[in-house]
PDB file of C-alpha atoms and ligand atoms in Angstrom:
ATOM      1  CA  UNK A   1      -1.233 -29.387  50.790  1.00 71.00           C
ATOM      2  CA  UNK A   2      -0.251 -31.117  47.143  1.00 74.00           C
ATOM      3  CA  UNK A   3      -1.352 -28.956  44.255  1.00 79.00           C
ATOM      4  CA  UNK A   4      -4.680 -30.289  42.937  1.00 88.00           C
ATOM      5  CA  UNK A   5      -3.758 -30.325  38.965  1.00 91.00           C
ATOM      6  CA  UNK A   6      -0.425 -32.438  37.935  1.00 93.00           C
ATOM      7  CA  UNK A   7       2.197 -30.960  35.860  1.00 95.00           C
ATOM      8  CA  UNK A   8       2.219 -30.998  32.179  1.00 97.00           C
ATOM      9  CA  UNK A   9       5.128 -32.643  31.584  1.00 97.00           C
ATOM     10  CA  UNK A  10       6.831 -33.933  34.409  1.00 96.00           C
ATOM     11  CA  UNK A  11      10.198 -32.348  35.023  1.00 96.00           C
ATOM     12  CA  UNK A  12      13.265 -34.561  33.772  1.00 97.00           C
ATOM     13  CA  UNK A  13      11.255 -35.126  30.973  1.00 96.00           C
ATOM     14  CA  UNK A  14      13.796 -33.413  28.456  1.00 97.00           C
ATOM     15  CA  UNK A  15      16.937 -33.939  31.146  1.00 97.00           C
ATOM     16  CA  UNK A  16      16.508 -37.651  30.668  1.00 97.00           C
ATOM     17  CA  UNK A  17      16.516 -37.521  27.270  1.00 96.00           C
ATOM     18  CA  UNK A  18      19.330 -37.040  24.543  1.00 96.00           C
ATOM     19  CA  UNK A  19      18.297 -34.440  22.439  1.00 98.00           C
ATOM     20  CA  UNK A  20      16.625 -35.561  19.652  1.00 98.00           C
ATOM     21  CA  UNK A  21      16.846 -34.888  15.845  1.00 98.00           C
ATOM     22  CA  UNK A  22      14.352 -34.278  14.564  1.00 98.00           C
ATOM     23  CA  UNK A  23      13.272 -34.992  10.728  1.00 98.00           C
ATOM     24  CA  UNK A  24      11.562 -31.820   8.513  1.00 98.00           C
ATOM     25  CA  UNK A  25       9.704 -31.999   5.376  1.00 97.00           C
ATOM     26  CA  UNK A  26      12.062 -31.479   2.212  1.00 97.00           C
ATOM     27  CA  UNK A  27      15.175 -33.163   3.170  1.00 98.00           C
ATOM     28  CA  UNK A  28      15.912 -30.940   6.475  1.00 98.00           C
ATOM     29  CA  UNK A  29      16.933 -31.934   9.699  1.00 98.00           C
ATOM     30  CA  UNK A  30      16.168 -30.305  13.292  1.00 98.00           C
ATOM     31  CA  UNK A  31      19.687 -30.929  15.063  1.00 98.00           C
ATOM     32  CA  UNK A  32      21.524 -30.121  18.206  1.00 98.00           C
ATOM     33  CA  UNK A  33      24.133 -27.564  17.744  1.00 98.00           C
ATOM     34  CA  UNK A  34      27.795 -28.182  17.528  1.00 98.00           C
ATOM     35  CA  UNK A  35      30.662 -26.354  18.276  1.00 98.00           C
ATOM     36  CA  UNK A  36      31.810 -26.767  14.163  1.00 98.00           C
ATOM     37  CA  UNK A  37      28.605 -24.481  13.396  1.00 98.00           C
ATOM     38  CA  UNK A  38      30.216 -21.365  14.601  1.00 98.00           C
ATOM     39  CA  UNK A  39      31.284 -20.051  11.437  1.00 98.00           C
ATOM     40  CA  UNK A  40      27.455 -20.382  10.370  1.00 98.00           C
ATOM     41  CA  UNK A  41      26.106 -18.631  13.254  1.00 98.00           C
ATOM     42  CA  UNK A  42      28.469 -15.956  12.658  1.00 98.00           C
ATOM     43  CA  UNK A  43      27.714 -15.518   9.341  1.00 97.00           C
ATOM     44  CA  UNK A  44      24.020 -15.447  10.076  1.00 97.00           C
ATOM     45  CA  UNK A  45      24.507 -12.471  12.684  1.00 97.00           C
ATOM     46  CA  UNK A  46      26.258 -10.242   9.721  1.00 96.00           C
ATOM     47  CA  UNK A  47      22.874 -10.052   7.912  1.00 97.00           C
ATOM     48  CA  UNK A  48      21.604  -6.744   8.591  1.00 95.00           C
ATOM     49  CA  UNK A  49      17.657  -8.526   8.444  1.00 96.00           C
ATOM     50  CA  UNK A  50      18.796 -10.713  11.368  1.00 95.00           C
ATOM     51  CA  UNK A  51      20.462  -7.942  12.770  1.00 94.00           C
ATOM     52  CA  UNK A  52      17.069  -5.821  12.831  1.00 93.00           C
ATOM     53  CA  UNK A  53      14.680  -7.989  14.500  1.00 93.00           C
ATOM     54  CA  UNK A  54      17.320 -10.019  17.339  1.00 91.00           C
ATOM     55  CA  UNK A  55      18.879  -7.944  20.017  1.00 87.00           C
ATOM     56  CA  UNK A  56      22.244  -9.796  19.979  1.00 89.00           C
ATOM     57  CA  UNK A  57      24.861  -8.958  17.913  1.00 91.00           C
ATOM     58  CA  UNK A  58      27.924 -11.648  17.370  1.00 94.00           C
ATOM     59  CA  UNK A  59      31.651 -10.031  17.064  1.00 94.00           C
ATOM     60  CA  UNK A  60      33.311 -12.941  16.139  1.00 97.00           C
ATOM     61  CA  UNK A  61      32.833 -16.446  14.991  1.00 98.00           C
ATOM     62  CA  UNK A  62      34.791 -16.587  19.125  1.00 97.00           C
ATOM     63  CA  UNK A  63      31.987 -15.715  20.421  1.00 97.00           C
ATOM     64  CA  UNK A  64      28.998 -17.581  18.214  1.00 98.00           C
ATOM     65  CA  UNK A  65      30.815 -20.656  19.922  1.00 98.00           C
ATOM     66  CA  UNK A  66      30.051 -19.319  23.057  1.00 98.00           C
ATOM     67  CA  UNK A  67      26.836 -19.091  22.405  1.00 98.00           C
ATOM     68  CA  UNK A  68      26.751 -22.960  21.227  1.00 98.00           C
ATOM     69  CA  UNK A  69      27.983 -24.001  24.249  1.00 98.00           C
ATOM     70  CA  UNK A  70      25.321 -21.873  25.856  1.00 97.00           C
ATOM     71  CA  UNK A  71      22.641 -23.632  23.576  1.00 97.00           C
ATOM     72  CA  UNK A  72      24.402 -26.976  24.365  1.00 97.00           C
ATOM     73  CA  UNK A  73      23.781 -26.431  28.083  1.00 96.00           C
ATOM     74  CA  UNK A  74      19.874 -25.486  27.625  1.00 97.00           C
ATOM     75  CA  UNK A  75      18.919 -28.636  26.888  1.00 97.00           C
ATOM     76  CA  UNK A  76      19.420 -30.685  30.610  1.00 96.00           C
ATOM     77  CA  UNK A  77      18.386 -27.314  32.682  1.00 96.00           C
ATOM     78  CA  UNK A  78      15.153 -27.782  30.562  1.00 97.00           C
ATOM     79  CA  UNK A  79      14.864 -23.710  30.320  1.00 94.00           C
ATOM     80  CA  UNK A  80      15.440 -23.344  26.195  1.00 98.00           C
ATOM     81  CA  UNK A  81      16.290 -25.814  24.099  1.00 98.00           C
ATOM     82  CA  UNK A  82      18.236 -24.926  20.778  1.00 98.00           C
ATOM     83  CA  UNK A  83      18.110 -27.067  17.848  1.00 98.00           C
ATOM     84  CA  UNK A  84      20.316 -26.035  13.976  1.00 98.00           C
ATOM     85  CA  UNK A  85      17.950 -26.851  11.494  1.00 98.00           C
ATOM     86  CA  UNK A  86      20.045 -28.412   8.438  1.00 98.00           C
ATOM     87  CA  UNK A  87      20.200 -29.800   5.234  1.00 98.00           C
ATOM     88  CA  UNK A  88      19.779 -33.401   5.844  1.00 98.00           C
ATOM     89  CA  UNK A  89      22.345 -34.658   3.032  1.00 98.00           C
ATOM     90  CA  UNK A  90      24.802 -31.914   3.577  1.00 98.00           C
ATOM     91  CA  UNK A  91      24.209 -30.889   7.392  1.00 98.00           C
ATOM     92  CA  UNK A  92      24.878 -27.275   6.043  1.00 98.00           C
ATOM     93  CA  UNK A  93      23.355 -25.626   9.085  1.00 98.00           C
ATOM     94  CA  UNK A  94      20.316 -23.303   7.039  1.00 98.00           C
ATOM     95  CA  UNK A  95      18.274 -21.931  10.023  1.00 98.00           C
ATOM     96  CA  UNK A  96      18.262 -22.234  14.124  1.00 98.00           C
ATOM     97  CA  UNK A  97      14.702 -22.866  15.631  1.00 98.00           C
ATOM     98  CA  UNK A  98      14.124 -22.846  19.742  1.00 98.00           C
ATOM     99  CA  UNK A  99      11.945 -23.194  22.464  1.00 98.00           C
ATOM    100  CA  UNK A 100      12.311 -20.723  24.904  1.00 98.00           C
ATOM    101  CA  UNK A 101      11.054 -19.796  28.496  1.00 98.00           C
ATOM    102  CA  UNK A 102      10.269 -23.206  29.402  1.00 98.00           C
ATOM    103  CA  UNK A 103       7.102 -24.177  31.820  1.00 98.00           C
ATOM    104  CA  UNK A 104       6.922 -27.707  32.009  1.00 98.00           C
ATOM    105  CA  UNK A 105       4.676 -27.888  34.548  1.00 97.00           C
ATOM    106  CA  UNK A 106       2.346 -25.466  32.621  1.00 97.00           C
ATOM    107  CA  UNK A 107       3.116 -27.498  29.234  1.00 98.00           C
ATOM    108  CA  UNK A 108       4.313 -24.131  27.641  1.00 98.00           C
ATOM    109  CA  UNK A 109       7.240 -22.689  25.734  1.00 98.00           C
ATOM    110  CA  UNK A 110       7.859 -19.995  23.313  1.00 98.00           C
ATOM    111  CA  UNK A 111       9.454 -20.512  19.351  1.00 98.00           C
ATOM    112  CA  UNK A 112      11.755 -18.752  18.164  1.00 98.00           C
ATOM    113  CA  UNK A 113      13.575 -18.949  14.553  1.00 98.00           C
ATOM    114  CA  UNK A 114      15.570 -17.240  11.940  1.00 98.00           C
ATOM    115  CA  UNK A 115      16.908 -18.566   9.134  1.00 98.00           C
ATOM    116  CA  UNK A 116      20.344 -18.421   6.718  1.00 98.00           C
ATOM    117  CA  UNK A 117      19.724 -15.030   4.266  1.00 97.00           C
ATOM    118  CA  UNK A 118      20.772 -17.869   1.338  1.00 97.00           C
ATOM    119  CA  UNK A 119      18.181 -20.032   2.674  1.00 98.00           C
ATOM    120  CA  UNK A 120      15.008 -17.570   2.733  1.00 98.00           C
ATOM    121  CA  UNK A 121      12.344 -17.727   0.419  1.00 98.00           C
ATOM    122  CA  UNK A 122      12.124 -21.606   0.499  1.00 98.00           C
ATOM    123  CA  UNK A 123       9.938 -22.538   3.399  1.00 98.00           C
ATOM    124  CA  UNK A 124      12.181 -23.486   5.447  1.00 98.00           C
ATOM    125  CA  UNK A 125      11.377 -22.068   8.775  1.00 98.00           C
ATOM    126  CA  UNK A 126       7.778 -23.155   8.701  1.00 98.00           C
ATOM    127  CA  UNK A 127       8.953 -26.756   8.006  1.00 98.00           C
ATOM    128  CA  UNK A 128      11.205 -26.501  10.292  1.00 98.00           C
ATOM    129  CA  UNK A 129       8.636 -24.969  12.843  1.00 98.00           C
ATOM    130  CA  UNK A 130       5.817 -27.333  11.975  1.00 97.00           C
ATOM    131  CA  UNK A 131       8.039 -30.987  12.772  1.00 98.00           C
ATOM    132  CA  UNK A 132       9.046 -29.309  15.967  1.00 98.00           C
ATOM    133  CA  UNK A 133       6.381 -28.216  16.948  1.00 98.00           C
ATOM    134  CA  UNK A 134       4.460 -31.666  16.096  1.00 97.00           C
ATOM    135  CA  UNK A 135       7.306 -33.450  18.128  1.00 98.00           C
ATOM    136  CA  UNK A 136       6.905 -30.996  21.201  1.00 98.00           C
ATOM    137  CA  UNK A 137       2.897 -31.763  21.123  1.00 97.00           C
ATOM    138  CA  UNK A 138       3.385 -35.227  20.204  1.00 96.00           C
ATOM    139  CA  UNK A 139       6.466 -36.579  21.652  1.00 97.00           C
ATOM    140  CA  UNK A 140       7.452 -34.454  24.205  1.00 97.00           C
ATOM    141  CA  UNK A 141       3.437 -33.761  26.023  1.00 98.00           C
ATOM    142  CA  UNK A 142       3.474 -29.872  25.453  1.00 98.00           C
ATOM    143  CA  UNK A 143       0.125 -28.008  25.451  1.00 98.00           C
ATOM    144  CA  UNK A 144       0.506 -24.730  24.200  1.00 98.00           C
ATOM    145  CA  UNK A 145       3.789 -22.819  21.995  1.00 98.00           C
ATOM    146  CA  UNK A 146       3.477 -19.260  21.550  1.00 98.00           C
ATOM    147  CA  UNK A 147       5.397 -16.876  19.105  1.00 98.00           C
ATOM    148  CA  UNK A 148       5.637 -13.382  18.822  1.00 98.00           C
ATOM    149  CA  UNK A 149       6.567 -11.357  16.306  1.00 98.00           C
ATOM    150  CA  UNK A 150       7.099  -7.693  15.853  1.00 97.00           C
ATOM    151  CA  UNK A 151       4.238  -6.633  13.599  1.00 98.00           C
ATOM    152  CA  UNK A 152       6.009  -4.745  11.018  1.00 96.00           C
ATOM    153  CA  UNK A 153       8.226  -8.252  10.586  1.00 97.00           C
ATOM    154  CA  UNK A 154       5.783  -9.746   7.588  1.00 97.00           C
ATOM    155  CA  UNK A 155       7.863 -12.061   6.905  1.00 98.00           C
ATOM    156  CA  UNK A 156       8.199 -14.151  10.577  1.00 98.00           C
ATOM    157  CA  UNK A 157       4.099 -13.660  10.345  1.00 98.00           C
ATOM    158  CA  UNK A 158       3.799 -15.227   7.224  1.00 98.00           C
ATOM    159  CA  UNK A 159       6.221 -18.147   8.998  1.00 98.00           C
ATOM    160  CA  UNK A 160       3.913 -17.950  11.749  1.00 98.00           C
ATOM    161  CA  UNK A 161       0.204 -18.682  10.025  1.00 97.00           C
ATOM    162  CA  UNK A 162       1.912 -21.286   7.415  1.00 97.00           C
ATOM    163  CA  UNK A 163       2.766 -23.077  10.583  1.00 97.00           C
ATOM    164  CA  UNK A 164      -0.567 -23.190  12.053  1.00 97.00           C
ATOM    165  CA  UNK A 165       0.303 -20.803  14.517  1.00 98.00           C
ATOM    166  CA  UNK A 166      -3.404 -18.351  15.359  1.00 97.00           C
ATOM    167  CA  UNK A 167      -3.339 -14.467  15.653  1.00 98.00           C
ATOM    168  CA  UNK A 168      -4.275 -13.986  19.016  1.00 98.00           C
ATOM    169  CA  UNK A 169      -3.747 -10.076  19.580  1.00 98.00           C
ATOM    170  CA  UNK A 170      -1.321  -7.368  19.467  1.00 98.00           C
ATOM    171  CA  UNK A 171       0.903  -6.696  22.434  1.00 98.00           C
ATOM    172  CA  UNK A 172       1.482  -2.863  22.371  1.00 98.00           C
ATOM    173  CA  UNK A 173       4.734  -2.078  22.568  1.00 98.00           C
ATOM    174  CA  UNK A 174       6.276  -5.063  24.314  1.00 97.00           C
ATOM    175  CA  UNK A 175       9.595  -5.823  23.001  1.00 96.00           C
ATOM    176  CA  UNK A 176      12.435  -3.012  22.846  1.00 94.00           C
ATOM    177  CA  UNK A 177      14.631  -3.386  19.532  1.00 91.00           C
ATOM    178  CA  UNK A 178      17.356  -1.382  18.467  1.00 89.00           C
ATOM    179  CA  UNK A 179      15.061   1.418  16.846  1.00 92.00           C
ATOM    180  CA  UNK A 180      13.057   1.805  19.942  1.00 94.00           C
ATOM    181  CA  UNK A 181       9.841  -0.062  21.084  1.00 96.00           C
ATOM    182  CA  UNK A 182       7.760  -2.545  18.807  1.00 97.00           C
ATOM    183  CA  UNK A 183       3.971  -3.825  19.136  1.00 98.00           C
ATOM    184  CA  UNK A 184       4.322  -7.507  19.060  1.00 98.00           C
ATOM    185  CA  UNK A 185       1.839 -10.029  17.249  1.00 98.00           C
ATOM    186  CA  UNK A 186       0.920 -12.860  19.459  1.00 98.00           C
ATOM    187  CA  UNK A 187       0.313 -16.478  17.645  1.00 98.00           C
ATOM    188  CA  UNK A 188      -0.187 -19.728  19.250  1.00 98.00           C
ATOM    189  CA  UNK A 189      -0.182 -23.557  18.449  1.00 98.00           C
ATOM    190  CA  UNK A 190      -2.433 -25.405  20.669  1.00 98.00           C
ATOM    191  CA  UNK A 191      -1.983 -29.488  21.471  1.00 97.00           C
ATOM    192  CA  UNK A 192      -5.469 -30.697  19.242  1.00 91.00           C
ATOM    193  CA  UNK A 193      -5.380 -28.054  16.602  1.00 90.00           C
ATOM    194  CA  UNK A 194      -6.089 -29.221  13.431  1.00 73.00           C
ATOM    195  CA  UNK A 195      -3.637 -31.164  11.608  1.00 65.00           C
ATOM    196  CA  UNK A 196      -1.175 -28.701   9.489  1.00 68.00           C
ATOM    197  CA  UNK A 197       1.149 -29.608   7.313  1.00 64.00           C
ATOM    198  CA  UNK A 198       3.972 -27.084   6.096  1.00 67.00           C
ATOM    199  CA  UNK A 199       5.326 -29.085   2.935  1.00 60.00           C
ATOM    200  CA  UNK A 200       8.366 -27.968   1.445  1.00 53.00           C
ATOM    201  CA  UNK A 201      10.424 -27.328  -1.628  1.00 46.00           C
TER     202      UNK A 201
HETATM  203  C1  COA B 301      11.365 -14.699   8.992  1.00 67.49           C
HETATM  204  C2  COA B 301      12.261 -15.793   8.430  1.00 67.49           C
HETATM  205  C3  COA B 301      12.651 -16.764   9.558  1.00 67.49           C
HETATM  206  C4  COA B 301      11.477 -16.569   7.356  1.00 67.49           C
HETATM  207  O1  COA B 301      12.204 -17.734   7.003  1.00 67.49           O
HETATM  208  P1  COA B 301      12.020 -18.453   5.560  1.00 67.49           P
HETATM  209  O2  COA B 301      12.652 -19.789   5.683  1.00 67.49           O
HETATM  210  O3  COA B 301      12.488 -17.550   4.492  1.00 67.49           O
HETATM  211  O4  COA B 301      10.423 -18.583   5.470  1.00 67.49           O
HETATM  212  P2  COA B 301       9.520 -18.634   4.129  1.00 67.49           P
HETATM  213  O5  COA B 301      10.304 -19.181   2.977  1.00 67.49           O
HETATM  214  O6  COA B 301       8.257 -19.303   4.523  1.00 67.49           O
HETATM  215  O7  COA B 301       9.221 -17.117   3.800  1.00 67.49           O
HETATM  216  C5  COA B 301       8.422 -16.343   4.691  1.00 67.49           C
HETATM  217  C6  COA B 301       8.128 -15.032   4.023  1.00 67.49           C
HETATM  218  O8  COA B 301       9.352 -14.350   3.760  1.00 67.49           O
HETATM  219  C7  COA B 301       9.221 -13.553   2.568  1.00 67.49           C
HETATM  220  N1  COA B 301      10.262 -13.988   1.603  1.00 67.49           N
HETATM  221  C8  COA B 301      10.138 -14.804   0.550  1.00 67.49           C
HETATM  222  N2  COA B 301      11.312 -14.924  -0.076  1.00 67.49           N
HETATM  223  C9  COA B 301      12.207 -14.189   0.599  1.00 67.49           C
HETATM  224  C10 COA B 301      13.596 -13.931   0.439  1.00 67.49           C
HETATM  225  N3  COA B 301      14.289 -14.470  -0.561  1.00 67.49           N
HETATM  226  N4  COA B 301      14.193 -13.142   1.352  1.00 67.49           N
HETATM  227  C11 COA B 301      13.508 -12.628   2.358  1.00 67.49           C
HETATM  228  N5  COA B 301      12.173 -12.845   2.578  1.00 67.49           N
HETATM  229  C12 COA B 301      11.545 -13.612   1.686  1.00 67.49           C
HETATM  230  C13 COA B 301       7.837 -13.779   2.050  1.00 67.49           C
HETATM  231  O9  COA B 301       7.013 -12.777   2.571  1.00 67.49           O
HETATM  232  C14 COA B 301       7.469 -15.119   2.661  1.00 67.49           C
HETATM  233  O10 COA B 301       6.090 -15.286   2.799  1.00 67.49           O
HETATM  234  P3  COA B 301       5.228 -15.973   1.589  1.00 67.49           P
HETATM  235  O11 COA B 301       5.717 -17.382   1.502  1.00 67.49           O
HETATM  236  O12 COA B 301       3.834 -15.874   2.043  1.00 67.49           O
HETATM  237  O13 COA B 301       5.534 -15.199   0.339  1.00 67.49           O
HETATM  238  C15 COA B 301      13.551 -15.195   7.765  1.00 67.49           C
HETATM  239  O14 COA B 301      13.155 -14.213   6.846  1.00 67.49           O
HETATM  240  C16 COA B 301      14.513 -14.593   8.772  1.00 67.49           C
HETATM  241  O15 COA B 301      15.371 -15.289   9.314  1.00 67.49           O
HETATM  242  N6  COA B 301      14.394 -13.273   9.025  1.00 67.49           N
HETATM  243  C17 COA B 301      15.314 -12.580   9.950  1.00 67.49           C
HETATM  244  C18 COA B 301      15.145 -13.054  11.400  1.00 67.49           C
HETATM  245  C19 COA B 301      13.696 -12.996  11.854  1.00 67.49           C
HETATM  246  O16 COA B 301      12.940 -12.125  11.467  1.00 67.49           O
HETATM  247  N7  COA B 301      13.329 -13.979  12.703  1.00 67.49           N
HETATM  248  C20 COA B 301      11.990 -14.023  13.285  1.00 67.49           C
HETATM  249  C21 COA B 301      11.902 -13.080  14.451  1.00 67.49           C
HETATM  250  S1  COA B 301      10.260 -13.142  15.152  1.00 67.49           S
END
């Protein structure tokens, strides 16, 4: 018996697709990753901010690569998709934003960002956050892009409601960090939300 309501997005959607650059507010661009960005990535993972709040930890600039190539393989699977967000002149990578745990068929993903400690302060990640998210509604046919954050993390929740992004809830205690168990804030974009604009320095 067929399913009575059609996917989403129809899978091969993304697979049959480069993927795309994407243009941000304030002379940034959403990229695909490349191998050269390793030292960045490394770099990032030494900031003991970054450090708290992501349960990964990167060795050596070695092993950021890995993870590129990782990232680099996302994208056709259609399970995460990993984008560098850059400076558009420079390509000086300044942030990484994502979509992670995928549903196509349920028009769904989770975002996910962080951005350079030499980069904070500026708006970056919710310019960054905003175009992508506008291209996943827009572009790609998503319906719905959740993000949690730890609650004591002001900062990402700050990110979160100057991207349009509603409090939904708290999980309680639903994400393990280093330091034990955190409650996690829910947030969530919806396709038909009002418009939002994150502008940028
Ligand atoms: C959370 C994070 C992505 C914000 O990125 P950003 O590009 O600095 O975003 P914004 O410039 O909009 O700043 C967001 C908030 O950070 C705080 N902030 C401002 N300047 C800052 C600075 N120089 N350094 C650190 N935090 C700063 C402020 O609270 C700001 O909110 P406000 O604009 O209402 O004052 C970044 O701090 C980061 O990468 N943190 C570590 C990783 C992380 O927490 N990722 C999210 C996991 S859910």
């Amino acid at each position: 018996m067929p399913f009575k309501i059609p996917d989403v997005v129809t899978a091969g959607t993304l697979a049959h697709q480069e993927q795309p650059a994407i243009p941000a507010p304030g002379g940034l661009i959403i990229r695909p990753w490349s191998p050269d960005d390793a030292p960045a990535v490394y770099e990032a993972f030494q900031d003991p901010v970054l450090q708290h709040w992501h349960p990964r930890e990167a060795d050596s600039v070695d092993e950021a690569r890995g993870w590129i190539d990782d990232w680099r393989k996302a994208w056709p699977e259609e399970r995460d998709a990993h984008w560098a967000v850059a400076d558009a002149t420079t390509d000086e990578v300044v942030g990484r934003i994502s979509l992670r745990h995928i549903m196509l068929g349920d028009g769904q993903a989770e975002v996910a960002y962080w951005t350079m400690p030499s980069a904070r302060g500026r708006g970056i990640a919710p310019r960054a956050l905003t175009a992508l998210s506008d291209w996943a509604f827009d572009e790609a046919g998503f319906h719905r892009l959740e993000l949690t954050h730890a609650t004591a993390n002001e900062a990402s929740c700050r990110v979160a409601l100057k991207s349009g992004f509603t409090p939904e809830g708290t999980k309680r205690s639903a994400a393990l960090h280093a330091d034990g168990w955190h409650d996690m804030h829910l947030h969530a974009r919806i396709h038909g939300d009002g418009p939002h604009r994150a502008t940028g320095s």
